[in-house]
Structure formats: structure tokens, C-alpha cells
Amino acid sequence: MRIISRSEAAEILTIKAVIRVMGDVLTDLARGEAVQSLRQVLPLLEGNLMGLMPGYLRREAALCGPAGVRCP
């Protein structure tokens, strides 16, 4: 697993690329070609939350995630 910083993410992910990939993934999900479990939310200290959203793309045979987002 690779963890990237906010600045690295901004360099790598353009809005056009994100929209294209999300369109593909949501289409796969609607066709039953992707699996996504319910989001897991973990309470952290000081009222923070961490959301985990794992998924699997059959066409890529790839595990996507767990994608983690920490919300202060």
C-alpha cells in the first residue's frame, strides 16, 4: 500500500481523470461488475472520523482500497 500526501494527490489526480474513472467505476457497479461494501466509519479522538470504503473491480481483478478519508 502506498500512502500519498495531499500535495501528491493534487499533482496526480486531475478533475478530468477523476470524473472519467468515477464514471467507469459507477457504470461497473450498476452492471454488477464491481463489489463495494458499506462504508465503515471509525470514531477517532477529538470527534474526528475515519471512513473506509473498500471495493473490488472484476474487470481489473483489483482491490480498490481500502480508501481512507479522515475528517477533522
JSON list of C-alpha atoms in Angstrom, two decimals:
[
{"chain": "A", "resi": 1, "resn": "MET", "atom": "CA", "xyz": [0.00, 0.00, 0.00]},
{"chain": "A", "resi": 2, "resn": "ARG", "atom": "CA", "xyz": [1.24, 3.47, -0.82]},
{"chain": "A", "resi": 3, "resn": "ILE", "atom": "CA", "xyz": [0.20, 6.50, 1.18]},
{"chain": "A", "resi": 4, "resn": "ILE", "atom": "CA", "xyz": [0.42, 9.82, -0.63]},
{"chain": "A", "resi": 5, "resn": "SER", "atom": "CA", "xyz": [0.23, 13.34, 0.70]},
{"chain": "A", "resi": 6, "resn": "ARG", "atom": "CA", "xyz": [-2.40, 15.89, -0.19]},
{"chain": "A", "resi": 7, "resn": "SER", "atom": "CA", "xyz": [0.06, 17.71, -2.47]},
{"chain": "A", "resi": 8, "resn": "GLU", "atom": "CA", "xyz": [0.98, 14.46, -4.27]},
{"chain": "A", "resi": 9, "resn": "ALA", "atom": "CA", "xyz": [-2.70, 13.67, -4.78]},
{"chain": "A", "resi": 10, "resn": "ALA", "atom": "CA", "xyz": [-3.30, 17.13, -6.25]},
{"chain": "A", "resi": 11, "resn": "GLU", "atom": "CA", "xyz": [-0.43, 16.58, -8.71]},
{"chain": "A", "resi": 12, "resn": "ILE", "atom": "CA", "xyz": [-1.52, 13.09, -9.75]},
{"chain": "A", "resi": 13, "resn": "LEU", "atom": "CA", "xyz": [-5.31, 13.44, -9.86]},
{"chain": "A", "resi": 14, "resn": "THR", "atom": "CA", "xyz": [-6.78, 15.92, -12.29]},
{"chain": "A", "resi": 15, "resn": "ILE", "atom": "CA", "xyz": [-10.51, 16.60, -12.13]},
{"chain": "A", "resi": 16, "resn": "LYS", "atom": "CA", "xyz": [-10.93, 15.23, -15.67]},
{"chain": "A", "resi": 17, "resn": "ALA", "atom": "CA", "xyz": [-9.21, 11.97, -14.73]},
{"chain": "A", "resi": 18, "resn": "VAL", "atom": "CA", "xyz": [-11.26, 11.59, -11.55]},
{"chain": "A", "resi": 19, "resn": "ILE", "atom": "CA", "xyz": [-14.56, 12.20, -13.40]},
{"chain": "A", "resi": 20, "resn": "ARG", "atom": "CA", "xyz": [-13.63, 9.66, -16.08]},
{"chain": "A", "resi": 21, "resn": "VAL", "atom": "CA", "xyz": [-12.57, 6.97, -13.61]},
{"chain": "A", "resi": 22, "resn": "MET", "atom": "CA", "xyz": [-15.58, 7.52, -11.35]},
{"chain": "A", "resi": 23, "resn": "GLY", "atom": "CA", "xyz": [-17.90, 7.25, -14.36]},
{"chain": "A", "resi": 24, "resn": "ASP", "atom": "CA", "xyz": [-16.31, 3.94, -15.30]},
{"chain": "A", "resi": 25, "resn": "VAL", "atom": "CA", "xyz": [-16.46, 2.60, -11.75]},
{"chain": "A", "resi": 26, "resn": "LEU", "atom": "CA", "xyz": [-20.08, 3.64, -11.17]},
{"chain": "A", "resi": 27, "resn": "THR", "atom": "CA", "xyz": [-21.05, 2.02, -14.50]},
{"chain": "A", "resi": 28, "resn": "ASP", "atom": "CA", "xyz": [-19.31, -1.19, -13.42]},
{"chain": "A", "resi": 29, "resn": "LEU", "atom": "CA", "xyz": [-21.11, -1.05, -10.07]},
{"chain": "A", "resi": 30, "resn": "ALA", "atom": "CA", "xyz": [-24.50, -0.61, -11.77]},
{"chain": "A", "resi": 31, "resn": "ARG", "atom": "CA", "xyz": [-23.79, -3.59, -14.05]},
{"chain": "A", "resi": 32, "resn": "GLY", "atom": "CA", "xyz": [-22.79, -5.80, -11.14]},
{"chain": "A", "resi": 33, "resn": "GLU", "atom": "CA", "xyz": [-19.18, -5.88, -12.31]},
{"chain": "A", "resi": 34, "resn": "ALA", "atom": "CA", "xyz": [-17.86, -4.27, -9.15]},
{"chain": "A", "resi": 35, "resn": "VAL", "atom": "CA", "xyz": [-18.35, -5.02, -5.48]},
{"chain": "A", "resi": 36, "resn": "GLN", "atom": "CA", "xyz": [-18.47, -2.38, -2.79]},
{"chain": "A", "resi": 37, "resn": "SER", "atom": "CA", "xyz": [-19.19, -2.97, 0.87]},
{"chain": "A", "resi": 38, "resn": "LEU", "atom": "CA", "xyz": [-20.94, -0.49, 3.08]},
{"chain": "A", "resi": 39, "resn": "ARG", "atom": "CA", "xyz": [-18.77, 2.35, 4.28]},
{"chain": "A", "resi": 40, "resn": "GLN", "atom": "CA", "xyz": [-17.21, 1.76, 7.66]},
{"chain": "A", "resi": 41, "resn": "VAL", "atom": "CA", "xyz": [-16.82, 4.79, 9.89]},
{"chain": "A", "resi": 42, "resn": "LEU", "atom": "CA", "xyz": [-14.44, 4.69, 12.82]},
{"chain": "A", "resi": 43, "resn": "PRO", "atom": "CA", "xyz": [-14.69, 7.34, 15.53]},
{"chain": "A", "resi": 44, "resn": "LEU", "atom": "CA", "xyz": [-11.33, 8.86, 16.43]},
{"chain": "A", "resi": 45, "resn": "LEU", "atom": "CA", "xyz": [-10.15, 11.15, 19.19]},
{"chain": "A", "resi": 46, "resn": "GLU", "atom": "CA", "xyz": [-11.46, 14.70, 19.47]},
{"chain": "A", "resi": 47, "resn": "GLY", "atom": "CA", "xyz": [-14.59, 14.00, 17.39]},
{"chain": "A", "resi": 48, "resn": "ASN", "atom": "CA", "xyz": [-12.67, 13.02, 14.24]},
{"chain": "A", "resi": 49, "resn": "LEU", "atom": "CA", "xyz": [-13.90, 10.23, 11.96]},
{"chain": "A", "resi": 50, "resn": "MET", "atom": "CA", "xyz": [-12.15, 7.91, 9.54]},
{"chain": "A", "resi": 51, "resn": "GLY", "atom": "CA", "xyz": [-14.22, 6.45, 6.69]},
{"chain": "A", "resi": 52, "resn": "LEU", "atom": "CA", "xyz": [-13.12, 3.26, 4.92]},
{"chain": "A", "resi": 53, "resn": "MET", "atom": "CA", "xyz": [-14.63, 2.40, 1.53]},
{"chain": "A", "resi": 54, "resn": "PRO", "atom": "CA", "xyz": [-13.15, -0.84, 0.15]},
{"chain": "A", "resi": 55, "resn": "GLY", "atom": "CA", "xyz": [-14.17, -2.16, -3.26]},
{"chain": "A", "resi": 56, "resn": "TYR", "atom": "CA", "xyz": [-13.26, -4.68, -5.94]},
{"chain": "A", "resi": 57, "resn": "LEU", "atom": "CA", "xyz": [-13.28, -4.23, -9.74]},
{"chain": "A", "resi": 58, "resn": "ARG", "atom": "CA", "xyz": [-13.77, -7.55, -11.50]},
{"chain": "A", "resi": 59, "resn": "ARG", "atom": "CA", "xyz": [-12.53, -6.33, -14.91]},
{"chain": "A", "resi": 60, "resn": "GLU", "atom": "CA", "xyz": [-9.29, -5.13, -13.35]},
{"chain": "A", "resi": 61, "resn": "ALA", "atom": "CA", "xyz": [-9.11, -8.01, -10.85]},
{"chain": "A", "resi": 62, "resn": "ALA", "atom": "CA", "xyz": [-8.09, -5.23, -8.50]},
{"chain": "A", "resi": 63, "resn": "LEU", "atom": "CA", "xyz": [-8.84, -4.46, -4.90]},
{"chain": "A", "resi": 64, "resn": "CYS", "atom": "CA", "xyz": [-9.55, -0.76, -4.61]},
{"chain": "A", "resi": 65, "resn": "GLY", "atom": "CA", "xyz": [-8.79, 0.40, -1.17]},
{"chain": "A", "resi": 66, "resn": "PRO", "atom": "CA", "xyz": [-9.45, 0.46, 1.47]},
{"chain": "A", "resi": 67, "resn": "ALA", "atom": "CA", "xyz": [-9.65, 4.11, 0.56]},
{"chain": "A", "resi": 68, "resn": "GLY", "atom": "CA", "xyz": [-9.46, 6.07, 3.75]},
{"chain": "A", "resi": 69, "resn": "VAL", "atom": "CA", "xyz": [-10.59, 9.59, 4.39]},
{"chain": "A", "resi": 70, "resn": "ARG", "atom": "CA", "xyz": [-10.02, 11.27, 7.71]},
{"chain": "A", "resi": 71, "resn": "CYS", "atom": "CA", "xyz": [-12.39, 14.08, 8.58]},
{"chain": "A", "resi": 72, "resn": "PRO", "atom": "CA", "xyz": [-11.44, 16.52, 11.33]}
]
